[in-house]
PDB file with one MODEL, atoms N, CA, C and O in Angstrom:
MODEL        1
ATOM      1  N   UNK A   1      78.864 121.916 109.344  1.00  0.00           N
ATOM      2  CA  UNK A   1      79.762 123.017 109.664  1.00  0.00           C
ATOM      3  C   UNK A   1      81.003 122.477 110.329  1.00  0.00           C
ATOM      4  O   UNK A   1      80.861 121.408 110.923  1.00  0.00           O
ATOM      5  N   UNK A   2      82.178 123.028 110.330  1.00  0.00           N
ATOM      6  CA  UNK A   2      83.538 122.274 110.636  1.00  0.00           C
ATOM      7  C   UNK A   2      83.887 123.839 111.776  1.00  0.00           C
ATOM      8  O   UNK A   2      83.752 125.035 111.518  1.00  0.00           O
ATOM      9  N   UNK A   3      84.330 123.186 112.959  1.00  0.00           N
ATOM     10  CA  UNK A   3      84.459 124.835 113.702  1.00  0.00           C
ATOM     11  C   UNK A   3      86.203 124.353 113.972  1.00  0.00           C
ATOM     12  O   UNK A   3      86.558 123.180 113.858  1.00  0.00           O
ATOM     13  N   UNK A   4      86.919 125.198 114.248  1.00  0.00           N
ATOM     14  CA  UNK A   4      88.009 124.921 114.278  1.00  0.00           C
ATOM     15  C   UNK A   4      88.493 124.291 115.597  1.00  0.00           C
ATOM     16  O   UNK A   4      89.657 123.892 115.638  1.00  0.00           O
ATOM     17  N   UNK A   5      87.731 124.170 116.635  1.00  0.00           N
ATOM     18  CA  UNK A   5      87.724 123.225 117.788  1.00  0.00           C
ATOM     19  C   UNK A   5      87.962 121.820 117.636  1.00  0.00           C
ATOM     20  O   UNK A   5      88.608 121.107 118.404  1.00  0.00           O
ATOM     21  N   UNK A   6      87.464 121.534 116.724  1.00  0.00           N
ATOM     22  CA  UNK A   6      87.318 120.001 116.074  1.00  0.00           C
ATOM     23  C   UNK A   6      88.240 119.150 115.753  1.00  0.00           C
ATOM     24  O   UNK A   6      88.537 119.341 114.574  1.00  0.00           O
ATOM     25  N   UNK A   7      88.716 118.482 116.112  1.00  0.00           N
ATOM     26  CA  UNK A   7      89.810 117.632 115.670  1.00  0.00           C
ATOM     27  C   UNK A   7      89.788 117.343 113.724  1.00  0.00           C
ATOM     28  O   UNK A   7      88.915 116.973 112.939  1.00  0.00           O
ATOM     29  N   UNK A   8      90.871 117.646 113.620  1.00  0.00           N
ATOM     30  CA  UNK A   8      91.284 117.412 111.930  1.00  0.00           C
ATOM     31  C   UNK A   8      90.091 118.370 111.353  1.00  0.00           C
ATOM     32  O   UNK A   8      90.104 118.361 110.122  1.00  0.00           O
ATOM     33  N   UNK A   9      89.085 119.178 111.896  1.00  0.00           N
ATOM     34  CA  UNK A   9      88.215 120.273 111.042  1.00  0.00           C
ATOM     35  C   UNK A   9      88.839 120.616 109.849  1.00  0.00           C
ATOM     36  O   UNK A   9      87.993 120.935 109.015  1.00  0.00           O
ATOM     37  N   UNK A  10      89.970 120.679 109.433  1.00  0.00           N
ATOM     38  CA  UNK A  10      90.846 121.636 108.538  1.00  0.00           C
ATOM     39  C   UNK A  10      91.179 120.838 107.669  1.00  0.00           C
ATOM     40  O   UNK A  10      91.315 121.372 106.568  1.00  0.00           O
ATOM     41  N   UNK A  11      91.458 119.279 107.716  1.00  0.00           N
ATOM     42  CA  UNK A  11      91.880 118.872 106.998  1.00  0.00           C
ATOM     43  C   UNK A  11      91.653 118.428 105.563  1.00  0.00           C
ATOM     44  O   UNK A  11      92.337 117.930 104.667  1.00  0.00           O
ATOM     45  N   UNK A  12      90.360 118.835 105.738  1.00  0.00           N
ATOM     46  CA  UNK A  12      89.577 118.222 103.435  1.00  0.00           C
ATOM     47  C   UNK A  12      90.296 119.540 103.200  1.00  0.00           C
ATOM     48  O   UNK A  12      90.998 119.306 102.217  1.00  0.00           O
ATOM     49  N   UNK A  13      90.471 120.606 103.513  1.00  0.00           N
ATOM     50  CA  UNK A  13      90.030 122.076 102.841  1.00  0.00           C
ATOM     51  C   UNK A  13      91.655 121.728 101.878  1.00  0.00           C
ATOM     52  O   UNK A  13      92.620 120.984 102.056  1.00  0.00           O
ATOM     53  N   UNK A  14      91.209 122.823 100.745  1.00  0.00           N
ATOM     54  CA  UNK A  14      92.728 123.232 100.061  1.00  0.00           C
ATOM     55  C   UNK A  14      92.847 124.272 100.647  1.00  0.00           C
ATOM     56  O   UNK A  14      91.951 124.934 101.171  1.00  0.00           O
ATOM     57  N   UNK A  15      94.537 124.601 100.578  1.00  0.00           N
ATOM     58  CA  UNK A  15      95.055 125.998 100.669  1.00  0.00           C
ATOM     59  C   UNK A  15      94.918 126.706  99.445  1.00  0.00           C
ATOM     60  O   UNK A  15      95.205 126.021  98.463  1.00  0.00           O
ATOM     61  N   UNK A  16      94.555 127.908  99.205  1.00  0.00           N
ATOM     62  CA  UNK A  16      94.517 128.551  98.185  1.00  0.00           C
ATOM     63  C   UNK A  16      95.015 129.520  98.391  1.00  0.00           C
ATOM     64  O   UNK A  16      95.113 129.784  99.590  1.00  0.00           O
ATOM     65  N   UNK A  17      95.655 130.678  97.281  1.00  0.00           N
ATOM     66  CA  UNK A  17      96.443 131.751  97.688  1.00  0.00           C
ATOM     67  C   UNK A  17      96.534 132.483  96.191  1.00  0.00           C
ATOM     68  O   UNK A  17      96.738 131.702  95.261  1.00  0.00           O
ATOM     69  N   UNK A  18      96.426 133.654  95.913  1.00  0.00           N
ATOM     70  CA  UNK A  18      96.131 134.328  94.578  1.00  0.00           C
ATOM     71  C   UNK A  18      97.580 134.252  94.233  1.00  0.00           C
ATOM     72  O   UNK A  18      98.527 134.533  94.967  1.00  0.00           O
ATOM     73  N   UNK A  19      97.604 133.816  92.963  1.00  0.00           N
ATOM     74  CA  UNK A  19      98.957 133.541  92.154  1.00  0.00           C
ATOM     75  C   UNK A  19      99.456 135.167  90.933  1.00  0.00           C
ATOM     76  O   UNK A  19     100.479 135.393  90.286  1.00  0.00           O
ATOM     77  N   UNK A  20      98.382 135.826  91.079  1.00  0.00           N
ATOM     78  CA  UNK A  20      98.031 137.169  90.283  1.00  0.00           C
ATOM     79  C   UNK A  20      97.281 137.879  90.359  1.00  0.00           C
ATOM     80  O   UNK A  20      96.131 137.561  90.659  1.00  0.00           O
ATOM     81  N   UNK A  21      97.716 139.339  90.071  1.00  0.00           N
ATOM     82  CA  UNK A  21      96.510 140.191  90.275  1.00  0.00           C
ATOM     83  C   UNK A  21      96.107 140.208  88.937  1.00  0.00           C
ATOM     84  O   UNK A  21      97.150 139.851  88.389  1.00  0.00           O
ATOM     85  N   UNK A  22      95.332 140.376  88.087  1.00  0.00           N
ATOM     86  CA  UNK A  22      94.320 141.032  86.969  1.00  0.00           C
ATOM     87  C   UNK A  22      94.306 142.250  87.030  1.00  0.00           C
ATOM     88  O   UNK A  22      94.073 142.926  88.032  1.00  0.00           O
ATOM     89  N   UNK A  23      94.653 142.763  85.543  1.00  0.00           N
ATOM     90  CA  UNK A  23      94.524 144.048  85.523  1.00  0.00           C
ATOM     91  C   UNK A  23      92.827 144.727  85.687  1.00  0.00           C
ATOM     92  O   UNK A  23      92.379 145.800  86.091  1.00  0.00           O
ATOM     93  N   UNK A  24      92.284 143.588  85.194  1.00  0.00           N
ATOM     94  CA  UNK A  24      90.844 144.351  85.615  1.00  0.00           C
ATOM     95  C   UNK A  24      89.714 143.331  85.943  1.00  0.00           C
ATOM     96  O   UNK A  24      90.060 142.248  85.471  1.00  0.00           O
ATOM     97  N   UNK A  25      89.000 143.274  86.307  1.00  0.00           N
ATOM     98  CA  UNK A  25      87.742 142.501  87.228  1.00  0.00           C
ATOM     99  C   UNK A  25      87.176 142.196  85.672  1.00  0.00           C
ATOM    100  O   UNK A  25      87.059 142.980  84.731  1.00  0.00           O
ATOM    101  N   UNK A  26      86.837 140.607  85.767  1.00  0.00           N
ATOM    102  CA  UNK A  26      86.364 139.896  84.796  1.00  0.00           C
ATOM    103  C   UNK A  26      84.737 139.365  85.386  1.00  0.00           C
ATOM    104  O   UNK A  26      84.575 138.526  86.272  1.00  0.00           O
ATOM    105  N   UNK A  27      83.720 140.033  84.702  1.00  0.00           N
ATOM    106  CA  UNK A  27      82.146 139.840  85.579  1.00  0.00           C
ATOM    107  C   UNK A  27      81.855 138.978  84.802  1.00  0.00           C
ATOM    108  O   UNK A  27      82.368 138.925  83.684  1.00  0.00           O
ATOM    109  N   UNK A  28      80.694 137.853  85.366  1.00  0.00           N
ATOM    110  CA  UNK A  28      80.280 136.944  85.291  1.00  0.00           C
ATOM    111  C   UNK A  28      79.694 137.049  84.245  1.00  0.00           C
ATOM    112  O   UNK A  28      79.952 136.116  83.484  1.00  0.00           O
ATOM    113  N   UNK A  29      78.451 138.365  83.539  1.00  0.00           N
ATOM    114  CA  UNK A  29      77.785 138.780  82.319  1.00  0.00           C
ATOM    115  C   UNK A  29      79.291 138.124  81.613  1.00  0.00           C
ATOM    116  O   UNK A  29      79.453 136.908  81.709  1.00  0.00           O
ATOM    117  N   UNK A  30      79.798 138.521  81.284  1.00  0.00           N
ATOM    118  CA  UNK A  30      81.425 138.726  80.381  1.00  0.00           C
ATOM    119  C   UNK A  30      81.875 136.950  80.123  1.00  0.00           C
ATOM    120  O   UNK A  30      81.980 136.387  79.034  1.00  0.00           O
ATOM    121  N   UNK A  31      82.022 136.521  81.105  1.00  0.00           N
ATOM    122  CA  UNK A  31      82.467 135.109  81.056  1.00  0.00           C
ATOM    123  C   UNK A  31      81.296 134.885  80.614  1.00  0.00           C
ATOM    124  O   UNK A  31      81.551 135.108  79.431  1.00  0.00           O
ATOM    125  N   UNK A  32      80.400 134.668  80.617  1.00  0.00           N
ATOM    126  CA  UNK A  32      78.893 133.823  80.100  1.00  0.00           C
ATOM    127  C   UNK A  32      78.833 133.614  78.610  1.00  0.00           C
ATOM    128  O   UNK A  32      78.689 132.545  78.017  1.00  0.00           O
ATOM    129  N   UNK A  33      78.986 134.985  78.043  1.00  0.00           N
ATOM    130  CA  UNK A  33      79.301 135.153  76.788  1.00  0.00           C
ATOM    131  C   UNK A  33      80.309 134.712  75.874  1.00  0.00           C
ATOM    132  O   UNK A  33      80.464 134.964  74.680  1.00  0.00           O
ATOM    133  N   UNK A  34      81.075 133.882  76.805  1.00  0.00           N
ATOM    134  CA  UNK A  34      82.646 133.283  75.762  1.00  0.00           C
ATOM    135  C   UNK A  34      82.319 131.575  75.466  1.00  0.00           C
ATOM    136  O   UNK A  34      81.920 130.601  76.105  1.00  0.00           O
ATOM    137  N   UNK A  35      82.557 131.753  74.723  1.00  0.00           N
ATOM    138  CA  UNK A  35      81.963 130.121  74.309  1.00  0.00           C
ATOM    139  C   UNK A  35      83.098 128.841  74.811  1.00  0.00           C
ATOM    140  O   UNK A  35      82.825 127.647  74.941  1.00  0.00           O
ATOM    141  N   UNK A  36      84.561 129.581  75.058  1.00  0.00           N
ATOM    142  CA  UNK A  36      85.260 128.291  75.942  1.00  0.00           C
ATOM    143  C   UNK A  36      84.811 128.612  77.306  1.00  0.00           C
ATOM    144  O   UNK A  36      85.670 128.268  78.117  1.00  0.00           O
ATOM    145  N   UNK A  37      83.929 129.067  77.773  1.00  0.00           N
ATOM    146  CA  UNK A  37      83.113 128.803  79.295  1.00  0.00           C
ATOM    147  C   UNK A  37      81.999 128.252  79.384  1.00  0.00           C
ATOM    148  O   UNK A  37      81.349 128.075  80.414  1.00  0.00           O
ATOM    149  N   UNK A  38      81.531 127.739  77.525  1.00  0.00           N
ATOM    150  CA  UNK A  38      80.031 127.601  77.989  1.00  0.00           C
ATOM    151  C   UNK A  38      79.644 126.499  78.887  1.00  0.00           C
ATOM    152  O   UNK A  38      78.597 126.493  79.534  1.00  0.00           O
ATOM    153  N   UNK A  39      80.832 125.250  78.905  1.00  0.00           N
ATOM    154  CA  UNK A  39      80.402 124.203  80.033  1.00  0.00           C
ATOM    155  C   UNK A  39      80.686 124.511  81.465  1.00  0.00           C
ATOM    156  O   UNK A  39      80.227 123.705  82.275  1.00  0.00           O
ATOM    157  N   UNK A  40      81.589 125.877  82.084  1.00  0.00           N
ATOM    158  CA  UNK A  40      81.674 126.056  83.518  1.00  0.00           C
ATOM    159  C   UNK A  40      80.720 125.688  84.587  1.00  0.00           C
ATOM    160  O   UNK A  40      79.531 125.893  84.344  1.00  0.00           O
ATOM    161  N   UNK A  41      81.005 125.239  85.594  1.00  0.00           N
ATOM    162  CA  UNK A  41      79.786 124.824  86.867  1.00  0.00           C
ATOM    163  C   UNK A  41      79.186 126.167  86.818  1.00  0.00           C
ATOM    164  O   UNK A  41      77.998 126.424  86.626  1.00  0.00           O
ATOM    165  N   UNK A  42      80.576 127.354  87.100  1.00  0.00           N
ATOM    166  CA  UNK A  42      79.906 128.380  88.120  1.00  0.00           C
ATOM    167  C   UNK A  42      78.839 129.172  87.321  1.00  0.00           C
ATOM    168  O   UNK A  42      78.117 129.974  87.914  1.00  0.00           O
ATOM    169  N   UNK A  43      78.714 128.945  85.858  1.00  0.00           N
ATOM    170  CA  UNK A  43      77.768 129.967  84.888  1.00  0.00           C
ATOM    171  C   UNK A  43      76.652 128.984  84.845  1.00  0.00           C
ATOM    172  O   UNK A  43      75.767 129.251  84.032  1.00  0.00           O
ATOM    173  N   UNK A  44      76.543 128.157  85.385  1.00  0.00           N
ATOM    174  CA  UNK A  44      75.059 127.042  85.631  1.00  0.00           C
ATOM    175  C   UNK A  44      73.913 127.411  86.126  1.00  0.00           C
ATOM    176  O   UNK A  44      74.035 127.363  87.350  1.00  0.00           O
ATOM    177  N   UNK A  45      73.147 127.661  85.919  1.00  0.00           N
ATOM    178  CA  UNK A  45      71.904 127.998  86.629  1.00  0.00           C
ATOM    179  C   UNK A  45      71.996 127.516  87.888  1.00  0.00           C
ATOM    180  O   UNK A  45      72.856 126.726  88.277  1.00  0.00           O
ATOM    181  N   UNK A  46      70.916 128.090  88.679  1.00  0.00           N
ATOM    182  CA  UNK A  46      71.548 127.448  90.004  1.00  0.00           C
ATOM    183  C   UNK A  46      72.471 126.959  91.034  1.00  0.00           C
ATOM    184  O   UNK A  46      72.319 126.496  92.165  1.00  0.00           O
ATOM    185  N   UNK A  47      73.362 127.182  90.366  1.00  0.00           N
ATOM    186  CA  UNK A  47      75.215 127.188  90.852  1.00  0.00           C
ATOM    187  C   UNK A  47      75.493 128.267  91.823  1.00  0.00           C
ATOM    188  O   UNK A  47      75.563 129.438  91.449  1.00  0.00           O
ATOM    189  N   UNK A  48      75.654 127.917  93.061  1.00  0.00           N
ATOM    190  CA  UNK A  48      76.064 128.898  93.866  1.00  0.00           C
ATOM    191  C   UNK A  48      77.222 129.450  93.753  1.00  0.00           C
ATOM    192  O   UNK A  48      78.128 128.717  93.358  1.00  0.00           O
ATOM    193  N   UNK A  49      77.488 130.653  94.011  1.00  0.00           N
ATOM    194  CA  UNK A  49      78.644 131.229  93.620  1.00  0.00           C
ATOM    195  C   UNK A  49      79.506 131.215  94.879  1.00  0.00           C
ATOM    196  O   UNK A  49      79.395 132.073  95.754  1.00  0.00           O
ATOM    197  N   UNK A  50      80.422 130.140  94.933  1.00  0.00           N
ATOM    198  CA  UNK A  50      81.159 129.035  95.750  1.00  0.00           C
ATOM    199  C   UNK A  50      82.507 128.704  95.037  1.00  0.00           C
ATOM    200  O   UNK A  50      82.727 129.004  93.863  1.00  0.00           O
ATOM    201  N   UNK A  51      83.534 127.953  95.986  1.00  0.00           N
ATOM    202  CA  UNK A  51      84.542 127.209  95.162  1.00  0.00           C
ATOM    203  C   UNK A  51      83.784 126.161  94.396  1.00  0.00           C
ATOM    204  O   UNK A  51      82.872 125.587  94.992  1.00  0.00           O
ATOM    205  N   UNK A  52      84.057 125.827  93.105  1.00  0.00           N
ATOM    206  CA  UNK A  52      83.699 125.315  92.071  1.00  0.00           C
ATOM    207  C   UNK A  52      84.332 124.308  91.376  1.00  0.00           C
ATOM    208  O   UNK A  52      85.391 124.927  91.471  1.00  0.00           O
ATOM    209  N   UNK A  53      84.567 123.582  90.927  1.00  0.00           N
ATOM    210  CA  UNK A  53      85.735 123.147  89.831  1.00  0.00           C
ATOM    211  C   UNK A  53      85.943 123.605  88.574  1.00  0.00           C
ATOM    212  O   UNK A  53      85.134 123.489  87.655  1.00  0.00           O
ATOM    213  N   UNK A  54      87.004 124.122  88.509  1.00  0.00           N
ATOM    214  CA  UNK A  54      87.262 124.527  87.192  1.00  0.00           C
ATOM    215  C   UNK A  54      88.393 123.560  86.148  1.00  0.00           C
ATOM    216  O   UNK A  54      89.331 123.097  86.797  1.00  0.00           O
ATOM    217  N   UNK A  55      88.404 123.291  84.973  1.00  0.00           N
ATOM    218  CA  UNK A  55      89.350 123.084  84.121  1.00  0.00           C
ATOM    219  C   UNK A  55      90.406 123.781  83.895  1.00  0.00           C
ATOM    220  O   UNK A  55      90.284 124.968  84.198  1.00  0.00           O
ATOM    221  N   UNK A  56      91.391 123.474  83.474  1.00  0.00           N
ATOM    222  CA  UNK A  56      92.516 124.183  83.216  1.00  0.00           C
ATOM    223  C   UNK A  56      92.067 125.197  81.535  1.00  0.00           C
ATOM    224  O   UNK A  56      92.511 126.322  81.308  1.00  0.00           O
ATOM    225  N   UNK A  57      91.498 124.727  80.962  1.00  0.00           N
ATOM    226  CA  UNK A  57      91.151 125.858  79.425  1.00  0.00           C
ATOM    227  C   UNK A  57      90.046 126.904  80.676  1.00  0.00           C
ATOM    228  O   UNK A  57      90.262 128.104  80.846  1.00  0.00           O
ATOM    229  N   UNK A  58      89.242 126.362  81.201  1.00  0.00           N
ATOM    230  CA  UNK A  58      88.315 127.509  81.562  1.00  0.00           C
ATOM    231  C   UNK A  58      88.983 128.644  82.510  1.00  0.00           C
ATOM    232  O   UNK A  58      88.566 129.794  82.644  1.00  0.00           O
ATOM    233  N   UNK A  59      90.469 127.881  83.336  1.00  0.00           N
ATOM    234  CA  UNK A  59      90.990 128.779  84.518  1.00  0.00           C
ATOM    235  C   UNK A  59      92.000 129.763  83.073  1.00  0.00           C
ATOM    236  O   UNK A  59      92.290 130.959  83.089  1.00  0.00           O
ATOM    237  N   UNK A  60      92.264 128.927  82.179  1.00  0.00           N
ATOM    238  CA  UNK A  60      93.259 130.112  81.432  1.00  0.00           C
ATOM    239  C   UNK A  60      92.410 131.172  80.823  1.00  0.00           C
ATOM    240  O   UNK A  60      92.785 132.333  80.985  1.00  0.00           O
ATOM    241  N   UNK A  61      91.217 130.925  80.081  1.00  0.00           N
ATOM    242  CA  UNK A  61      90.057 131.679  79.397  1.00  0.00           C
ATOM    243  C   UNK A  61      90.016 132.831  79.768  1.00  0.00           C
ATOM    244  O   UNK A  61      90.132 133.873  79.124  1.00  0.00           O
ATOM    245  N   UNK A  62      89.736 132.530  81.544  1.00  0.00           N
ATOM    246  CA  UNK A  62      89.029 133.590  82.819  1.00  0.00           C
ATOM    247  C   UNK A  62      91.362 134.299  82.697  1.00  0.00           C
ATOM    248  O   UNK A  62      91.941 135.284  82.239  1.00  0.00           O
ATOM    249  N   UNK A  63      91.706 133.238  83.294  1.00  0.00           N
ATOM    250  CA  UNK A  63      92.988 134.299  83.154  1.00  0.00           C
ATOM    251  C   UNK A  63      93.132 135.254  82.310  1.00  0.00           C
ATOM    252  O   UNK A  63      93.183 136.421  82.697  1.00  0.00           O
ATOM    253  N   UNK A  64      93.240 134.852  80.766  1.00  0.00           N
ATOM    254  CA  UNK A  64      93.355 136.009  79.786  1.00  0.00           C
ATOM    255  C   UNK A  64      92.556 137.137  79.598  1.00  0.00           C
ATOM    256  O   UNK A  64      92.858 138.208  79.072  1.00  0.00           O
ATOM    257  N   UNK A  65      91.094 136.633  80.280  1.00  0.00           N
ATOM    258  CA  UNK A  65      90.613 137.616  79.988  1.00  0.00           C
ATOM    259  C   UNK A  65      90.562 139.004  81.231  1.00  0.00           C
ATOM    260  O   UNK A  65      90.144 140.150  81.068  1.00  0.00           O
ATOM    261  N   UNK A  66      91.084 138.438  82.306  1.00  0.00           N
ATOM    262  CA  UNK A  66      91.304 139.501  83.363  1.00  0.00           C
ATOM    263  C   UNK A  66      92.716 140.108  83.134  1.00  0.00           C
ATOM    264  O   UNK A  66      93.050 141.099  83.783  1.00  0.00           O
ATOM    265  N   UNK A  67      93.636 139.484  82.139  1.00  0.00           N
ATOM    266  CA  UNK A  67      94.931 140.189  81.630  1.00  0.00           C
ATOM    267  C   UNK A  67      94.571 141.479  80.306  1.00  0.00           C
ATOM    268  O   UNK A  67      95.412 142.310  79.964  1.00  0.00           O
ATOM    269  N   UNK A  68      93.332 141.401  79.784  1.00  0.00           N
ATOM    270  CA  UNK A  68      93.294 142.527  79.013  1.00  0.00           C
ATOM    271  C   UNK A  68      92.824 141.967  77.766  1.00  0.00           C
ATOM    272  O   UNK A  68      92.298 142.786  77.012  1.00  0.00           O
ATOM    273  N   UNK A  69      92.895 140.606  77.311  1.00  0.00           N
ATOM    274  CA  UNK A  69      93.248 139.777  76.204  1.00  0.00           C
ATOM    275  C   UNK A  69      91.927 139.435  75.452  1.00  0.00           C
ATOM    276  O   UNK A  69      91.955 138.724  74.447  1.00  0.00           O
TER     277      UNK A  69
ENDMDL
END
């Protein structure tokens, strides 16, 4: 655990910050089913649903498909 008392605690983390809203909530059932996600961490069995790594085809996939697409 990193508490913010800690000297440099902060420093591995990324900043992250939403670059877009989505017109509509893209559920996990939904992504599972698209075959450019089938290698994602986060649809892994056992994969906690956590920051993850994603690819750039899997972050556009999930983009388009929360644009309507």
């Amino acid at each position: 655990w990193l508490f913010k008392s800690e000297p440099g605690a902060y420093d591995d983390l990324a900043g992250i910050e939403a670059a877009e809203r989505f017109d509509r909530q893209v559920s996990m059932e939904e992504m599972s089913g698209k075959p450019a996600l089938a290698g994602m961490m986060l649809l892994k069995r056992g994969m906690r649903l956590s920051v993850q790594p994603v690819t750039r085809q899997e972050f556009e996939a999930v983009r388009a498909m929360g644009r309507g697409a």
